[in-house]
Tab-separated table of C-alpha atoms in Angstrom:
chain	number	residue	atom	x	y	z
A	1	UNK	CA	166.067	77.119	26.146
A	2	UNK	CA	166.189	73.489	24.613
A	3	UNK	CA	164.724	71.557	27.602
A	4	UNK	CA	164.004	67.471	27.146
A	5	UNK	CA	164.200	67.167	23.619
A	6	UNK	CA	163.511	63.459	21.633
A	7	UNK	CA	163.808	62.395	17.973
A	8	UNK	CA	162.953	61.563	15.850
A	9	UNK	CA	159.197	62.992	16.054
A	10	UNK	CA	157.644	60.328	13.562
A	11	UNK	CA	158.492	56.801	12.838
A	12	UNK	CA	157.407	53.638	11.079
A	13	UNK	CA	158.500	50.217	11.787
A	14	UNK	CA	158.013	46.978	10.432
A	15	UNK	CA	157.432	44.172	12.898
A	16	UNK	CA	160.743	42.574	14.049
A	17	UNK	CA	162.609	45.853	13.055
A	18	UNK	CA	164.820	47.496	15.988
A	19	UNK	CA	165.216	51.303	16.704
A	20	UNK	CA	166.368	54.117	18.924
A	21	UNK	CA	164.215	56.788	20.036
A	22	UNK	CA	166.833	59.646	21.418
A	23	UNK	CA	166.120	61.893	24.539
A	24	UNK	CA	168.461	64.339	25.637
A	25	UNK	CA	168.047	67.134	28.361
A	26	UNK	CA	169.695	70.470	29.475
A	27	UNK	CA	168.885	70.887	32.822
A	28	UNK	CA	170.988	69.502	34.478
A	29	UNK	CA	168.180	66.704	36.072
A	30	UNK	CA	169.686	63.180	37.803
A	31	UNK	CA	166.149	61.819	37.108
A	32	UNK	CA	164.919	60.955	33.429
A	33	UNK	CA	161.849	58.325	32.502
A	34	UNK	CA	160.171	57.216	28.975
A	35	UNK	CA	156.091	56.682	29.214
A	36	UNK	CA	153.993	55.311	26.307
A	37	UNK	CA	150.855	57.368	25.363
A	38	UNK	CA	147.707	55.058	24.024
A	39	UNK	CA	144.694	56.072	24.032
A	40	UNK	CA	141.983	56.471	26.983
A	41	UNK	CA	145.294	54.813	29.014
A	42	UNK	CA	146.817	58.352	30.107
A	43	UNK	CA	150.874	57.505	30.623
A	44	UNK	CA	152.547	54.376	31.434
A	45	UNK	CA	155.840	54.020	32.753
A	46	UNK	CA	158.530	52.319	30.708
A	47	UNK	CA	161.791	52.782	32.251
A	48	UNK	CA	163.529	55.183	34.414
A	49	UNK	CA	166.567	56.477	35.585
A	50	UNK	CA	168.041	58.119	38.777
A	51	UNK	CA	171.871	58.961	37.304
A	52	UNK	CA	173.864	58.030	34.998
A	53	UNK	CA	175.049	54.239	35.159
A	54	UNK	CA	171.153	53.701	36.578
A	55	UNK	CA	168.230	52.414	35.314
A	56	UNK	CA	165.577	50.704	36.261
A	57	UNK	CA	161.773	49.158	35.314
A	58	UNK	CA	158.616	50.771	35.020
A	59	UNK	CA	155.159	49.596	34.584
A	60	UNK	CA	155.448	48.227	31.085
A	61	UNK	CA	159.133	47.493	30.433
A	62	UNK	CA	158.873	44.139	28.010
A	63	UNK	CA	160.346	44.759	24.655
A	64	UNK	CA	162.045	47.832	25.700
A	65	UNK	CA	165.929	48.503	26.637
A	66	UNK	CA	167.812	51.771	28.064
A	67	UNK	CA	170.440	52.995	29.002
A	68	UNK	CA	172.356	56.029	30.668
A	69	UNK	CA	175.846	56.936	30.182
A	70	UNK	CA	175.562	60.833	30.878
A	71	UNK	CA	173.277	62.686	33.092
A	72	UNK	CA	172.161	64.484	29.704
A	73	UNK	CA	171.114	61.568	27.377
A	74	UNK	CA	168.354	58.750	28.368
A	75	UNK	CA	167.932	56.392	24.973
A	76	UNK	CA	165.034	54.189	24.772
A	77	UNK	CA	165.613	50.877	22.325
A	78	UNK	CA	163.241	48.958	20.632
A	79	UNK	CA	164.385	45.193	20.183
A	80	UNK	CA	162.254	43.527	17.919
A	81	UNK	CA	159.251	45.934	17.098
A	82	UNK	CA	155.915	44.776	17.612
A	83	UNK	CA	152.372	46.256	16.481
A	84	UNK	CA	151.554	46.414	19.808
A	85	UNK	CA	154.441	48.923	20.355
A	86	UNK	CA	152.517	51.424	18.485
A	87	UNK	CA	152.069	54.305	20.156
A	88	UNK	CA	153.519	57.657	21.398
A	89	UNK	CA	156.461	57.917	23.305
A	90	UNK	CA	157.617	60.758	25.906
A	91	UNK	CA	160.568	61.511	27.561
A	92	UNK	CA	160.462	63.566	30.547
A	93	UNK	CA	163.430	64.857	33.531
A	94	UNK	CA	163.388	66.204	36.527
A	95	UNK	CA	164.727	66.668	39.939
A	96	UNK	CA	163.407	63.727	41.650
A	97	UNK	CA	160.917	60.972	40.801
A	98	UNK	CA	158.427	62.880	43.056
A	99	UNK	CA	158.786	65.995	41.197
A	100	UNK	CA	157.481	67.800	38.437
A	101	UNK	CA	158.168	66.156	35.567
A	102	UNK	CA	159.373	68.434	32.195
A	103	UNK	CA	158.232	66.595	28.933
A	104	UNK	CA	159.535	66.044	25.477
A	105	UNK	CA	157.434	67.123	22.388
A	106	UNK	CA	156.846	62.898	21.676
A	107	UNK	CA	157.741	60.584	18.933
A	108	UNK	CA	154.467	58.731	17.495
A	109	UNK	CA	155.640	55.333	16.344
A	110	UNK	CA	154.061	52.700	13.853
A	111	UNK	CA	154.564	49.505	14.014
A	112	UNK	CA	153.360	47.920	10.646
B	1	UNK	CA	150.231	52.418	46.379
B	2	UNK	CA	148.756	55.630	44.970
B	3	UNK	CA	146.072	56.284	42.277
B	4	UNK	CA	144.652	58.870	40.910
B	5	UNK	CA	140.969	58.727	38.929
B	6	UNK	CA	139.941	61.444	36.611
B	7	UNK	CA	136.024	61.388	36.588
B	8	UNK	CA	134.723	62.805	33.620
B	9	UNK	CA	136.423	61.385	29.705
B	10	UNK	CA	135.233	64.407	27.856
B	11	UNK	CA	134.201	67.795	29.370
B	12	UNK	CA	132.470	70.371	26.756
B	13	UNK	CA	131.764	73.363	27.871
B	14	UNK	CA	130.583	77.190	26.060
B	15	UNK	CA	133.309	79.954	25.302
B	16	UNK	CA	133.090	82.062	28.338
B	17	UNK	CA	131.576	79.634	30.842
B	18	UNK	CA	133.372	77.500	33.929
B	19	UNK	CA	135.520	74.874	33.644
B	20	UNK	CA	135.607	72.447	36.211
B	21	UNK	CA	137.822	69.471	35.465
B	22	UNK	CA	137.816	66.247	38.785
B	23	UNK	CA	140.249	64.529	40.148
B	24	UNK	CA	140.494	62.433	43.230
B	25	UNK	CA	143.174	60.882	44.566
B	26	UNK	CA	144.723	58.186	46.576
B	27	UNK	CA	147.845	57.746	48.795
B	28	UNK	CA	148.698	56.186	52.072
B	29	UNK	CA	151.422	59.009	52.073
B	30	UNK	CA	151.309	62.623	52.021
B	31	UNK	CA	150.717	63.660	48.222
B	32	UNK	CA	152.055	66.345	45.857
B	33	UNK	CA	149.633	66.846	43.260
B	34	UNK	CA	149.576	68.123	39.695
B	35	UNK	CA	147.646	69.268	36.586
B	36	UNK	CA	149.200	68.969	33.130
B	37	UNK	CA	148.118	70.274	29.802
B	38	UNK	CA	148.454	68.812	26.570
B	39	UNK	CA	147.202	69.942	23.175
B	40	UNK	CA	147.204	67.851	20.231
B	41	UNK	CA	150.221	66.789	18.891
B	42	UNK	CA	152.212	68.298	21.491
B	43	UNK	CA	153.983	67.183	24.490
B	44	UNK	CA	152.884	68.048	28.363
B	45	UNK	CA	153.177	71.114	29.735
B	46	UNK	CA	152.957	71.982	33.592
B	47	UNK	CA	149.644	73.975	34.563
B	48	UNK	CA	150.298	73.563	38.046
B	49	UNK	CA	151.465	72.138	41.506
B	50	UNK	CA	150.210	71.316	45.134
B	51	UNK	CA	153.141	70.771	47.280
B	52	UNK	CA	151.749	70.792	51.407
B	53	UNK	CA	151.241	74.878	50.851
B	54	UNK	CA	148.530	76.935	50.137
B	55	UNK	CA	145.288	74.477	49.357
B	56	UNK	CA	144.272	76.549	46.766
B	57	UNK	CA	146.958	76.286	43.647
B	58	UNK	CA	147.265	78.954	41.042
B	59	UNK	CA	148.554	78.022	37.771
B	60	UNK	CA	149.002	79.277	34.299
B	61	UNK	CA	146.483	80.675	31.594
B	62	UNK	CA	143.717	81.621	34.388
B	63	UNK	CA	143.682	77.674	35.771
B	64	UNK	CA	143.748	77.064	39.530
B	65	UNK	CA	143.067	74.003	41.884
B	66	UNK	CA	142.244	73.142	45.435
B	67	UNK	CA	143.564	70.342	47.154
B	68	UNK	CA	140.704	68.909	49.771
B	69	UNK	CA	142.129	66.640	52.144
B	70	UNK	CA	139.092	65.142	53.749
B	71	UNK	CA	137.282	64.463	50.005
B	72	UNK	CA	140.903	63.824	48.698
B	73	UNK	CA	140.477	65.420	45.692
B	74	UNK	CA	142.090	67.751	43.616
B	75	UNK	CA	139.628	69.580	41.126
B	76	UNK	CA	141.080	71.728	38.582
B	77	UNK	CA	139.017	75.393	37.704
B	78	UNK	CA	138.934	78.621	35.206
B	79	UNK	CA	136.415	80.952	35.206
B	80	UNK	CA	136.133	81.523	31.636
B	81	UNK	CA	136.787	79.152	28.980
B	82	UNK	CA	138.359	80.357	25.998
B	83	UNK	CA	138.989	78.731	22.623
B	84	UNK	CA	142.591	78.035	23.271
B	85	UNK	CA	141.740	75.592	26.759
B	86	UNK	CA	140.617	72.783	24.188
B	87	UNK	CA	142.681	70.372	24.994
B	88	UNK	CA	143.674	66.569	27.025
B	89	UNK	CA	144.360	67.513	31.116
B	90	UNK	CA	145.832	64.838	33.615
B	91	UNK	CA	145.551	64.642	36.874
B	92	UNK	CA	148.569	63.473	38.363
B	93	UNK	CA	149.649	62.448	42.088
B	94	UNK	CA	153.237	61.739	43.747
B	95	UNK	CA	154.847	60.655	47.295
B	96	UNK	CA	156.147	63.479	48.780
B	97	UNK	CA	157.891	61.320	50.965
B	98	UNK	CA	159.898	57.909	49.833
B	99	UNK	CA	159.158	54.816	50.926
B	100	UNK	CA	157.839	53.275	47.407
B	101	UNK	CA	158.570	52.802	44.057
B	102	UNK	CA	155.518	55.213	43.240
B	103	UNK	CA	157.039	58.301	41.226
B	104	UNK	CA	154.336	60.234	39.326
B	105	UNK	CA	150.923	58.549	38.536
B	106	UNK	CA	148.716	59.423	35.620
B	107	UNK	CA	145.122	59.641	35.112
B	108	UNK	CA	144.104	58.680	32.479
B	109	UNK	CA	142.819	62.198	31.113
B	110	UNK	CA	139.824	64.292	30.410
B	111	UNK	CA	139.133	65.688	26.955
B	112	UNK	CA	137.815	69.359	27.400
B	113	UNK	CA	136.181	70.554	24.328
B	114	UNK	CA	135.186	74.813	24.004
B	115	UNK	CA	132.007	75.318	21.757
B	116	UNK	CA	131.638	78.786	20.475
């Protein structure tokens, strides 16, 4: 009964580090997307995907990269890690891009 | 485009009391509509959907929500508060139908705080 599940939970950074925040999912969704949590901003869209092989930009895509090689596994990548990438991080899946969305517990990054 | 505004920050209400969280909406399309919960440190959790059924939307832990066309908005309820509801909602609207890049857009959250 895993559902989306990202690690790690917690992370520092210093700026100009690079890292990988994982996301993988067991239901079996084509859709997956990563928002950034700040506060008094609700969600913003990073990047999403509609299958594997696709990917595309969200809202607020600079400094980020992904990926998607399996329907299972949506990576988000951190090139060069500013303090203005601090924040929490969510991955969610589902069905469509108009569905319900099913969300990850969140990694809260540091950039220092 | 589609947006969806959240009018109150921070909602505190007594143990026992009414909850009434708002949320209006808007989209040149047909909307589905949802509430999500989300208590600290945790990720979101579904409370509950409007899809072009019933107006009136049951959900989880005693929540429900009517969707009102003609005010377009979408204001989540409980009768009774209880300790446990404290906690960040979002209001959040989709295209049913395709036609934009629109997916699922966030408010930007009300903070519902339970005094005892």
């Amino acid at each position: 009964n895993a559902g989306v599940t990202q690690t790690p939970k917690f992370q520092v950074l210093k700026t100009g580090q690079s890292m990988t925040l994982q996301c993988a999912q067991d239901m079996n969704h084509e859709y997956m997307s990563w928002y950034r949590q700040d506060p008094g901003m609700g969600l913003r869209l990073i990047h999403y995907s509609v299958g594997a092989g696709i990917t595309d930009q969200g809202e607020v895509p600079n400094g980020y990269n992904v990926s998607r090689s399996t329907t299972e596994d949506f990576p988000l990548r951190l090139l060069s890690a500013a303090p203005s990438q601090t924040s929490v991080y969510f991955c969610a899946s589902s069905y469509s891009k108009f569905r319900e969305a099913f969300f990850g517990q969140g990694t809260r990054l540091t950039v220092v | 485009a589609q947006s969806v505004t959240q009018l109150d920050s921070h909602v505190s209400v007594s143990e026992g009391t009414p909850v009434l969280l708002r949320c209006n909406y808007s989209s040149s399309y047909s909307p589905s509509l949802f509430w999500y919960v989300q208590h600290p440190n945790k990720g979101l959790q579904l409370l509950l959907k409007y899809t072009s059924a019933a107006t009136l939307v049951k959900g989880i832990n005693g929540f429900e929500a009517e969707f009102k066309k003609s005010e377009t908005s979408f204001h989540l309820t409980k009768p009774s508060a209880h300790m446990s509801d404290a906690a960040e909602y979002f209001c959040v609207v989709s295209l049913i139908s395709g036609g934009g890049a629109d997916g699922l857009t966030f408010g930007k959250g009300t903070h519902l705080i339970i005094q005892p």
